Amino acid sequence: MPELKERKFVGKVDFIKGLEGAITHESTLSYVDGQNGKLIYRGYSIDDLCRGGGGYEETACLLLNGKLPNRRELDAFSADLAKRRAIPKEVKDLITLVAKGTHPMNTLRSAVSLLGCLDPKEFEVNVENDMRISLNLTARFATMVAAIARVRKGEPILDPDPSLGHSADFLRMMTGKKPDARTAEVMDMALIIHAEHGMNASTFSAMTVNSTLTDLYSSITAGVGALKGPLHGGANEQTLRTFLEIGDPAKVDSWFKASKEKKIKVPGFGHRVYKAYDPRARIFDPIAKEFAERTGHGHLYQIAKKLEALVVADLGGKGIFPNVDYFSGIIYNAMGIDTAIFTPIFAVPRIAGWCASILEYLPENRLFRPTSIYVGDLESEYVPIEKR
Ligand code: ACO
């Protein structure tokens, strides 16, 4: 067999497992500064967007429309999104049929797929039509995830209330009661900081599918599937389960010792890009403390901080720090949300990031088609089946 260096490859690129550092395209959407622990959407830091008071709608508008809206534009965008929040009866029926027996991300993936089947303009691929679908999906993800949470608990699906903001209505549709102002504000922050994050695995999956010029629903279905994985969005569920498994701050040392012996990666730590503290975890840390203590779950926060100290002392030198999924579960748990719904909550705002990435790339679309290095045989002799 010819040596690797003698084989012909198209293009001249380095081979790095997991495509680490590989560049797909130029984007003005978000900048993940992994060395300094900063996250910027279209020039604005997530800290400013969280503090600004414009809510998730402001961030979604910024991502999808490309610029920060003025008051009039934001009001119009918010009203438009609220009008789009209702979901078709067929989607409610699907959720009612399957949500109890499967992971909520599977139900969400299927619901997106059904929305595509119900859309007569599904296959019209252009920026205008994809923007229409993007706005619908951005509005409807909240309604679908809330409906999934309700059905899983045996409760009836609630229709949207367009008089409420996106985050407040999301919480109301999920829990059945209008949230207090602070809870709605924190959900707004959660949706803002999860809305976009560069060329992560789910965005890459959605963009790869969309680069074939298939319909947007198919691309988003792929994004939902990728986000579900425990190395990506699924880590927030695993993190809370870890805290609950440890159960007591006094047991953190022995748990960590055992996890090291078993070479288990601690959920909620590490990131492909951040080699400093994830800025999203920095925002969530004090809120996790506030919400855990307010609801009698202070021990979960104490476990988290003790485990963080141990992991950072041990692995901080390798750039391993808490990521966005470390504290979010404590907050959602304090809000009374089921653990299985944590990853779908991640999808509720990320839909805007996925769609904005796809809309940005569409006018300059080129099919994503990387290559692999073939290391198999080249000249095997074919033996007829009866002689093998
Ligand atoms: N716990 C313990 N050690 C870890 C962890 C962890 N969570 N993460 C990385 N390390 C170690 C690795 O074992 C490796 O050690 P080595 O140099 O001795 O081999 C070193 O740190 C470098 O880590 P990589 O595996 O190369 O990091 P990679 O970029 O491939 O993976 C990932 C990043 C998948 C996020 C990883 O850190 C991980 O599995 N974390 C736990 C799951 C998680 O929290 N995922 C959510 C990420 S945020 C998001 O997607 C929204």
GROMACS .gro file of C-alpha atoms and ligand atoms in nm:
model
  439
    1MET     CA    1   0.000   0.000   0.000
    2PRO     CA    2   0.142   0.347  -0.083
    3GLU     CA    3   0.265   0.551   0.214
    4LEU     CA    4   0.028   0.820   0.343
    5LYS     CA    5   0.244   1.099   0.205
    6GLU     CA    6   0.234   0.949  -0.144
    7ARG     CA    7  -0.146   0.944  -0.163
    8LYS     CA    8  -0.327   1.223  -0.342
    9PHE     CA    9  -0.546   1.459  -0.139
   10VAL     CA   10  -0.747   1.748  -0.268
   11GLY     CA   11  -0.645   2.079  -0.107
   12LYS     CA   12  -0.371   2.145   0.143
   13VAL     CA   13  -0.499   2.142   0.499
   14ASP     CA   14  -0.372   2.023   0.834
   15PHE     CA   15  -0.536   1.719   0.983
   16ILE     CA   16  -0.660   1.799   1.333
   17LYS     CA   17  -0.902   1.557   1.493
   18GLY     CA   18  -1.242   1.711   1.571
   19LEU     CA   19  -1.178   1.990   1.314
   20GLU     CA   20  -1.028   2.199   1.596
   21GLY     CA   21  -0.935   2.541   1.457
   22ALA     CA   22  -1.063   2.460   1.106
   23ILE     CA   23  -1.223   2.765   0.945
   24THR     CA   24  -1.558   2.736   0.765
   25HIS     CA   25  -1.643   3.095   0.664
   26GLU     CA   26  -1.632   3.462   0.768
   27SER     CA   27  -1.907   3.583   1.001
   28THR     CA   28  -2.015   3.901   1.179
   29LEU     CA   29  -2.247   3.717   1.413
   30SER     CA   30  -2.052   3.636   1.727
   31TYR     CA   31  -1.698   3.632   1.862
   32VAL     CA   32  -1.594   3.376   2.121
   33ASP     CA   33  -1.275   3.503   2.284
   34GLY     CA   34  -1.155   3.180   2.441
   35GLN     CA   35  -0.834   3.322   2.588
   36ASN     CA   36  -0.995   3.616   2.768
   37GLY     CA   37  -1.332   3.456   2.841
   38LYS     CA   38  -1.549   3.699   2.645
   39LEU     CA   39  -1.855   3.647   2.426
   40ILE     CA   40  -1.966   3.914   2.181
   41TYR     CA   41  -2.277   3.922   1.957
   42ARG     CA   42  -2.237   4.154   1.657
   43GLY     CA   43  -1.998   4.375   1.857
   44TYR     CA   44  -2.193   4.382   2.186
   45SER     CA   45  -2.081   4.192   2.496
   46ILE     CA   46  -2.332   3.948   2.647
   47ASP     CA   47  -2.288   4.130   2.980
   48ASP     CA   48  -2.419   4.453   2.825
   49LEU     CA   49  -2.705   4.272   2.651
   50CYS     CA   50  -2.804   4.103   2.979
   51ARG     CA   51  -2.791   4.435   3.167
   52GLY     CA   52  -2.954   4.640   2.892
   53GLY     CA   53  -3.316   4.548   2.968
   54GLY     CA   54  -3.413   4.478   2.607
   55GLY     CA   55  -3.482   4.114   2.690
   56TYR     CA   56  -3.439   3.813   2.467
   57GLU     CA   57  -3.630   3.990   2.189
   58GLU     CA   58  -3.355   4.254   2.159
   59THR     CA   59  -3.087   3.985   2.120
   60ALA     CA   60  -3.294   3.781   1.874
   61CYS     CA   61  -3.356   4.096   1.669
   62LEU     CA   62  -2.985   4.184   1.679
   63LEU     CA   63  -2.887   3.837   1.560
   64LEU     CA   64  -3.152   3.797   1.292
   65ASN     CA   65  -3.170   4.155   1.160
   66GLY     CA   66  -2.805   4.248   1.204
   67LYS     CA   67  -2.833   4.561   1.418
   68LEU     CA   68  -2.945   4.669   1.761
   69PRO     CA   69  -3.308   4.787   1.732
   70ASN     CA   70  -3.427   5.129   1.850
   71ARG     CA   71  -3.736   5.140   2.077
   72ARG     CA   72  -3.985   5.147   1.789
   73GLU     CA   73  -3.810   4.864   1.604
   74LEU     CA   74  -3.787   4.652   1.920
   75ASP     CA   75  -4.156   4.701   2.001
   76ALA     CA   76  -4.250   4.601   1.645
   77PHE     CA   77  -4.017   4.297   1.653
   78SER     CA   78  -4.151   4.185   1.993
   79ALA     CA   79  -4.514   4.222   1.883
   80ASP     CA   80  -4.444   4.029   1.563
   81LEU     CA   81  -4.270   3.748   1.755
   82ALA     CA   82  -4.557   3.730   2.005
   83LYS     CA   83  -4.809   3.692   1.719
   84ARG     CA   84  -4.608   3.402   1.576
   85ARG     CA   85  -4.588   3.209   1.905
   86ALA     CA   86  -4.900   2.991   1.853
   87ILE     CA   87  -4.838   2.638   1.721
   88PRO     CA   88  -5.062   2.436   1.486
   89LYS     CA   89  -5.303   2.179   1.632
   90GLU     CA   90  -5.115   1.899   1.450
   91VAL     CA   91  -4.798   1.987   1.642
   92LYS     CA   92  -4.987   1.989   1.973
   93ASP     CA   93  -5.129   1.646   1.881
   94LEU     CA   94  -4.782   1.511   1.801
   95ILE     CA   95  -4.644   1.641   2.131
   96THR     CA   96  -4.940   1.490   2.317
   97LEU     CA   97  -4.876   1.157   2.144
   98VAL     CA   98  -4.502   1.118   2.200
   99ALA     CA   99  -4.375   1.355   2.472
  100LYS     CA  100  -4.433   1.120   2.766
  101GLY     CA  101  -4.237   0.829   2.627
  102THR     CA  102  -3.920   0.983   2.488
  103HIS     CA  103  -3.652   1.243   2.558
  104PRO     CA  104  -3.791   1.597   2.514
  105MET     CA  105  -3.523   1.676   2.256
  106ASN     CA  106  -3.658   1.390   2.043
  107THR     CA  107  -4.007   1.537   2.067
  108LEU     CA  108  -3.874   1.884   1.980
  109ARG     CA  109  -3.682   1.744   1.680
  110SER     CA  110  -3.998   1.569   1.556
  111ALA     CA  111  -4.210   1.880   1.613
  112VAL     CA  112  -3.974   2.091   1.399
  113SER     CA  113  -3.991   1.827   1.130
  114LEU     CA  114  -4.372   1.829   1.139
  115LEU     CA  115  -4.377   2.211   1.114
  116GLY     CA  116  -4.183   2.165   0.790
  117CYS     CA  117  -4.435   1.911   0.659
  118LEU     CA  118  -4.718   2.157   0.734
  119ASP     CA  119  -4.550   2.454   0.561
  120PRO     CA  120  -4.652   2.473   0.192
  121LYS     CA  121  -4.354   2.701   0.120
  122GLU     CA  122  -4.107   2.470   0.296
  123PHE     CA  123  -3.894   2.412  -0.013
  124GLU     CA  124  -3.860   2.775  -0.126
  125VAL     CA  125  -3.499   2.843  -0.036
  126ASN     CA  126  -3.422   3.216  -0.037
  127VAL     CA  127  -3.339   3.474   0.228
  128GLU     CA  128  -3.692   3.616   0.243
  129ASN     CA  129  -3.864   3.280   0.294
  130ASP     CA  130  -3.595   3.156   0.531
  131MET     CA  131  -3.636   3.475   0.738
  132ARG     CA  132  -4.011   3.405   0.763
  133ILE     CA  133  -3.942   3.051   0.883
  134SER     CA  134  -3.668   3.176   1.118
  135LEU     CA  135  -3.902   3.420   1.291
  136ASN     CA  136  -4.173   3.153   1.320
  137LEU     CA  137  -3.931   2.903   1.469
  138THR     CA  138  -3.774   3.159   1.704
  139ALA     CA  139  -4.122   3.237   1.837
  140ARG     CA  140  -4.250   2.878   1.842
  141PHE     CA  141  -3.958   2.697   2.005
  142ALA     CA  142  -4.067   2.843   2.341
  143THR     CA  143  -4.426   2.726   2.292
  144MET     CA  144  -4.322   2.378   2.179
  145VAL     CA  145  -4.076   2.325   2.466
  146ALA     CA  146  -4.333   2.449   2.718
  147ALA     CA  147  -4.594   2.214   2.567
  148ILE     CA  148  -4.351   1.921   2.588
  149ALA     CA  149  -4.284   1.999   2.956
  150ARG     CA  150  -4.659   2.018   3.030
  151VAL     CA  151  -4.747   1.690   2.855
  152ARG     CA  152  -4.465   1.508   3.034
  153LYS     CA  153  -4.624   1.611   3.362
  154GLY     CA  154  -4.972   1.510   3.245
  155GLU     CA  155  -5.089   1.873   3.227
  156PRO     CA  156  -5.279   2.039   2.940
  157ILE     CA  157  -5.088   2.243   2.680
  158LEU     CA  158  -5.130   2.619   2.729
  159ASP     CA  159  -5.168   2.864   2.441
  160PRO     CA  160  -4.943   3.171   2.427
  161ASP     CA  161  -5.038   3.505   2.580
  162PRO     CA  162  -4.911   3.769   2.334
  163SER     CA  163  -4.937   4.041   2.600
  164LEU     CA  164  -4.636   3.886   2.779
  165GLY     CA  165  -4.269   3.905   2.682
  166HIS     CA  166  -4.104   3.596   2.534
  167SER     CA  167  -3.935   3.473   2.854
  168ALA     CA  168  -4.229   3.545   3.084
  169ASP     CA  169  -4.471   3.370   2.850
  170PHE     CA  170  -4.234   3.077   2.809
  171LEU     CA  171  -4.227   3.030   3.186
  172ARG     CA  172  -4.605   3.077   3.214
  173MET     CA  173  -4.676   2.822   2.939
  174MET     CA  174  -4.440   2.577   3.111
  175THR     CA  175  -4.538   2.616   3.477
  176GLY     CA  176  -4.899   2.734   3.445
  177LYS     CA  177  -4.845   3.057   3.636
  178LYS     CA  178  -4.716   3.402   3.549
  179PRO     CA  179  -4.361   3.433   3.683
  180ASP     CA  180  -4.249   3.707   3.922
  181ALA     CA  181  -4.043   3.985   3.763
  182ARG     CA  182  -3.706   3.855   3.888
  183THR     CA  183  -3.766   3.500   3.759
  184ALA     CA  184  -3.868   3.637   3.418
  185GLU     CA  185  -3.560   3.863   3.415
  186VAL     CA  186  -3.331   3.567   3.492
  187MET     CA  187  -3.493   3.354   3.220
  188ASP     CA  188  -3.436   3.648   2.984
  189MET     CA  189  -3.065   3.643   3.075
  190ALA     CA  190  -3.053   3.266   3.029
  191LEU     CA  191  -3.205   3.298   2.682
  192ILE     CA  192  -2.969   3.585   2.592
  193ILE     CA  193  -2.649   3.405   2.691
  194HIS     CA  194  -2.748   3.083   2.514
  195ALA     CA  195  -2.860   3.251   2.191
  196GLU     CA  196  -2.543   3.224   1.984
  197HIS     CA  197  -2.194   3.080   2.011
  198GLY     CA  198  -1.994   3.075   1.691
  199MET     CA  199  -1.924   2.755   1.501
  200ASN     CA  200  -2.026   2.509   1.772
  201ALA     CA  201  -2.132   2.151   1.693
  202SER     CA  202  -2.505   2.219   1.653
  203THR     CA  203  -2.455   2.534   1.442
  204PHE     CA  204  -2.206   2.349   1.225
  205SER     CA  205  -2.450   2.059   1.184
  206ALA     CA  206  -2.738   2.290   1.091
  207MET     CA  207  -2.521   2.489   0.848
  208THR     CA  208  -2.379   2.176   0.686
  209VAL     CA  209  -2.727   2.044   0.615
  210ASN     CA  210  -2.845   2.385   0.494
  211SER     CA  211  -2.546   2.421   0.263
  212THR     CA  212  -2.704   2.150   0.045
  213LEU     CA  213  -2.983   2.406  -0.012
  214THR     CA  214  -3.238   2.182   0.151
  215ASP     CA  215  -3.523   2.339   0.352
  216LEU     CA  216  -3.453   2.523   0.678
  217TYR     CA  217  -3.662   2.280   0.885
  218SER     CA  218  -3.433   1.990   0.789
  219SER     CA  219  -3.129   2.195   0.890
  220ILE     CA  220  -3.277   2.293   1.226
  221THR     CA  221  -3.375   1.932   1.293
  222ALA     CA  222  -3.005   1.845   1.261
  223GLY     CA  223  -2.913   2.128   1.500
  224VAL     CA  224  -3.157   1.998   1.762
  225GLY     CA  225  -3.013   1.647   1.725
  226ALA     CA  226  -2.657   1.773   1.775
  227LEU     CA  227  -2.744   1.993   2.073
  228LYS     CA  228  -2.894   1.693   2.253
  229GLY     CA  229  -2.555   1.521   2.295
  230PRO     CA  230  -2.392   1.512   2.641
  231LEU     CA  231  -2.070   1.667   2.508
  232HIS     CA  232  -2.274   1.969   2.390
  233GLY     CA  233  -2.607   2.102   2.525
  234GLY     CA  234  -2.690   1.778   2.705
  235ALA     CA  235  -2.424   1.855   2.966
  236ASN     CA  236  -2.658   2.081   3.167
  237GLU     CA  237  -2.875   1.782   3.259
  238GLN     CA  238  -2.572   1.574   3.350
  239THR     CA  239  -2.437   1.853   3.569
  240LEU     CA  240  -2.744   1.877   3.791
  241ARG     CA  241  -2.766   1.497   3.808
  242THR     CA  242  -2.403   1.497   3.931
  243PHE     CA  243  -2.482   1.749   4.208
  244LEU     CA  244  -2.785   1.545   4.312
  245GLU     CA  245  -2.581   1.223   4.305
  246ILE     CA  246  -2.313   1.380   4.530
  247GLY     CA  247  -2.596   1.501   4.752
  248ASP     CA  248  -2.387   1.655   5.030
  249PRO     CA  249  -2.098   1.907   5.024
  250ALA     CA  250  -1.907   1.672   5.258
  251LYS     CA  251  -1.906   1.404   4.987
  252VAL     CA  252  -1.753   1.618   4.710
  253ASP     CA  253  -1.391   1.517   4.779
  254SER     CA  254  -1.460   1.143   4.765
  255TRP     CA  255  -1.679   1.182   4.456
  256PHE     CA  256  -1.409   1.375   4.270
  257LYS     CA  257  -1.140   1.126   4.373
  258ALA     CA  258  -1.352   0.839   4.239
  259SER     CA  259  -1.431   1.027   3.916
  260LYS     CA  260  -1.058   1.080   3.857
  261GLU     CA  261  -0.986   0.712   3.913
  262LYS     CA  262  -1.258   0.621   3.665
  263LYS     CA  263  -1.128   0.893   3.426
  264ILE     CA  264  -1.474   1.048   3.402
  265LYS     CA  265  -1.499   1.394   3.248
  266VAL     CA  266  -1.680   1.610   3.501
  267PRO     CA  267  -1.996   1.748   3.336
  268GLY     CA  268  -2.002   2.126   3.308
  269PHE     CA  269  -1.624   2.165   3.281
  270GLY     CA  270  -1.403   2.226   2.981
  271HIS     CA  271  -1.467   2.377   2.643
  272ARG     CA  272  -1.313   2.348   2.299
  273VAL     CA  273  -1.267   2.726   2.271
  274TYR     CA  274  -1.266   2.870   2.626
  275LYS     CA  275  -0.938   2.813   2.799
  276ALA     CA  276  -1.040   3.075   3.057
  277TYR     CA  277  -1.358   3.102   3.266
  278ASP     CA  278  -1.666   3.083   3.041
  279PRO     CA  279  -1.825   3.432   3.063
  280ARG     CA  280  -2.169   3.273   3.066
  281ALA     CA  281  -2.082   3.068   3.376
  282ARG     CA  282  -1.957   3.392   3.537
  283ILE     CA  283  -2.299   3.553   3.483
  284PHE     CA  284  -2.485   3.246   3.610
  285ASP     CA  285  -2.275   3.182   3.925
  286PRO     CA  286  -2.428   3.452   4.155
  287ILE     CA  287  -2.775   3.388   4.014
  288ALA     CA  288  -2.741   3.016   4.093
  289LYS     CA  289  -2.650   3.111   4.452
  290GLU     CA  290  -2.948   3.349   4.478
  291PHE     CA  291  -3.200   3.103   4.334
  292ALA     CA  292  -3.068   2.796   4.517
  293GLU     CA  293  -3.078   2.975   4.853
  294ARG     CA  294  -3.418   3.132   4.782
  295THR     CA  295  -3.573   2.788   4.720
  296GLY     CA  296  -3.400   2.582   4.989
  297HIS     CA  297  -3.148   2.418   4.753
  298GLY     CA  298  -2.843   2.597   4.894
  299HIS     CA  299  -2.659   2.264   4.937
  300LEU     CA  300  -2.657   2.215   4.556
  301TYR     CA  301  -2.477   2.547   4.511
  302GLN     CA  302  -2.231   2.458   4.790
  303ILE     CA  303  -2.160   2.125   4.619
  304ALA     CA  304  -2.104   2.310   4.288
  305LYS     CA  305  -1.858   2.559   4.440
  306LYS     CA  306  -1.667   2.289   4.626
  307LEU     CA  307  -1.640   2.074   4.316
  308GLU     CA  308  -1.537   2.377   4.110
  309ALA     CA  309  -1.252   2.452   4.353
  310LEU     CA  310  -1.124   2.093   4.329
  311VAL     CA  311  -1.150   2.066   3.951
  312VAL     CA  312  -0.992   2.407   3.888
  313ALA     CA  313  -0.707   2.334   4.132
  314ASP     CA  314  -0.645   2.008   3.949
  315LEU     CA  315  -0.716   2.099   3.586
  316GLY     CA  316  -0.718   2.482   3.567
  317GLY     CA  317  -0.361   2.466   3.436
  318LYS     CA  318  -0.498   2.281   3.131
  319GLY     CA  319  -0.761   2.552   3.078
  320ILE     CA  320  -1.043   2.349   3.235
  321PHE     CA  321  -1.299   2.578   3.402
  322PRO     CA  322  -1.678   2.569   3.446
  323ASN     CA  323  -1.869   2.617   3.122
  324VAL     CA  324  -2.220   2.755   3.060
  325ASP     CA  325  -2.379   2.426   3.163
  326TYR     CA  326  -2.229   2.426   3.512
  327PHE     CA  327  -2.468   2.660   3.695
  328SER     CA  328  -2.772   2.671   3.465
  329GLY     CA  329  -2.922   2.348   3.603
  330ILE     CA  330  -2.922   2.482   3.959
  331ILE     CA  331  -3.119   2.786   3.841
  332TYR     CA  332  -3.372   2.591   3.633
  333ASN     CA  333  -3.413   2.338   3.915
  334ALA     CA  334  -3.489   2.626   4.155
  335MET     CA  335  -3.749   2.749   3.905
  336GLY     CA  336  -3.923   2.411   3.941
  337ILE     CA  337  -3.832   2.291   3.591
  338ASP     CA  338  -3.773   1.919   3.530
  339THR     CA  339  -3.412   1.817   3.459
  340ALA     CA  340  -3.505   1.660   3.124
  341ILE     CA  341  -3.624   2.001   3.001
  342PHE     CA  342  -3.285   2.175   3.057
  343THR     CA  343  -3.143   2.094   2.713
  344PRO     CA  344  -3.464   2.199   2.534
  345ILE     CA  345  -3.439   2.530   2.725
  346PHE     CA  346  -3.095   2.571   2.563
  347ALA     CA  347  -3.261   2.522   2.223
  348VAL     CA  348  -3.529   2.788   2.286
  349PRO     CA  349  -3.289   3.083   2.232
  350ARG     CA  350  -3.025   2.901   2.022
  351ILE     CA  351  -3.279   2.871   1.740
  352ALA     CA  352  -3.211   3.241   1.667
  353GLY     CA  353  -2.835   3.176   1.648
  354TRP     CA  354  -2.879   2.875   1.418
  355CYS     CA  355  -3.114   3.067   1.188
  356ALA     CA  356  -2.896   3.381   1.185
  357SER     CA  357  -2.590   3.171   1.090
  358ILE     CA  358  -2.783   3.005   0.809
  359LEU     CA  359  -2.927   3.335   0.683
  360GLU     CA  360  -2.582   3.495   0.684
  361TYR     CA  361  -2.425   3.212   0.485
  362LEU     CA  362  -2.707   3.159   0.235
  363PRO     CA  363  -2.619   3.441  -0.011
  364GLU     CA  364  -2.257   3.315  -0.035
  365ASN     CA  365  -2.352   2.949   0.000
  366ARG     CA  366  -2.094   2.689  -0.088
  367LEU     CA  367  -2.160   2.322  -0.007
  368PHE     CA  368  -1.973   2.208   0.306
  369ARG     CA  369  -1.777   1.907   0.196
  370PRO     CA  370  -1.462   1.831   0.396
  371THR     CA  371  -1.258   1.523   0.338
  372SER     CA  372  -1.122   1.235   0.542
  373ILE     CA  373  -0.782   1.069   0.516
  374TYR     CA  374  -0.830   0.725   0.372
  375VAL     CA  375  -0.610   0.485   0.563
  376GLY     CA  376  -0.759   0.159   0.436
  377ASP     CA  377  -0.629  -0.085   0.175
  378LEU     CA  378  -0.610   0.022  -0.188
  379GLU     CA  379  -0.539  -0.296  -0.381
  380SER     CA  380  -0.727  -0.579  -0.209
  381GLU     CA  381  -0.798  -0.875  -0.432
  382TYR     CA  382  -1.171  -0.937  -0.478
  383VAL     CA  383  -1.253  -1.299  -0.384
  384PRO     CA  384  -1.590  -1.437  -0.500
  385ILE     CA  385  -1.830  -1.488  -0.207
  386GLU     CA  386  -1.835  -1.867  -0.223
  387LYS     CA  387  -1.453  -1.875  -0.190
  388ARG     CA  388  -1.426  -1.641   0.116
  389ACO     N1  389  -1.336   1.688   3.327
  389ACO     C1  390  -1.211   1.640   3.343
  389ACO     N2  391  -1.114   1.655   3.250
  389ACO     C2  392  -1.145   1.720   3.138
  389ACO     C3  393  -1.274   1.775   3.116
  389ACO     C4  394  -1.371   1.755   3.216
  389ACO     N3  395  -1.495   1.801   3.201
  389ACO     N4  396  -1.277   1.834   2.995
  389ACO     C5  397  -1.154   1.819   2.942
  389ACO     N5  398  -1.074   1.749   3.029
  389ACO     C6  399  -0.934   1.713   3.007
  389ACO     C7  400  -0.923   1.606   2.899
  389ACO     O1  401  -0.931   1.476   2.953
  389ACO     C8  402  -0.789   1.636   2.837
  389ACO     O2  403  -0.691   1.585   2.924
  389ACO     P1  404  -0.553   1.523   2.865
  389ACO     O3  405  -0.480   1.641   2.808
  389ACO     O4  406  -0.486   1.463   2.985
  389ACO     O5  407  -0.593   1.424   2.761
  389ACO     C9  408  -0.780   1.788   2.845
  389ACO     O6  409  -0.865   1.827   2.954
  389ACO    C10  410  -0.823   1.858   2.717
  389ACO     O7  411  -0.957   1.823   2.691
  389ACO     P2  412  -1.014   1.776   2.549
  389ACO     O8  413  -1.088   1.648   2.569
  389ACO     O9  414  -0.908   1.778   2.445
  389ACO    O10  415  -1.116   1.890   2.518
  389ACO     P3  416  -1.213   1.894   2.393
  389ACO    O11  417  -1.197   2.030   2.335
  389ACO    O12  418  -1.197   1.780   2.302
  389ACO    O13  419  -1.355   1.876   2.461
  389ACO    C11  420  -1.546   1.913   2.585
  389ACO    C12  421  -1.429   1.979   2.511
  389ACO    C13  422  -1.614   1.808   2.494
  389ACO    C14  423  -1.649   2.019   2.619
  389ACO    C15  424  -1.492   1.845   2.713
  389ACO    O14  425  -1.430   1.942   2.794
  389ACO    C16  426  -1.599   1.771   2.790
  389ACO    O15  427  -1.628   1.655   2.759
  389ACO     N6  428  -1.660   1.837   2.895
  389ACO    C17  429  -1.766   1.776   2.972
  389ACO    C18  430  -1.900   1.789   2.897
  389ACO    C19  431  -1.950   1.934   2.893
  389ACO    O16  432  -1.954   2.002   2.995
  389ACO     N7  433  -1.992   1.978   2.773
  389ACO    C20  434  -2.051   2.110   2.755
  389ACO    C21  435  -1.960   2.202   2.683
  389ACO     S1  436  -2.032   2.363   2.664
  389ACO    C22  437  -2.145   2.342   2.542
  389ACO    O17  438  -2.133   2.264   2.454
  389ACO    C23  439  -2.264   2.422   2.549
   0.00000   0.00000   0.00000
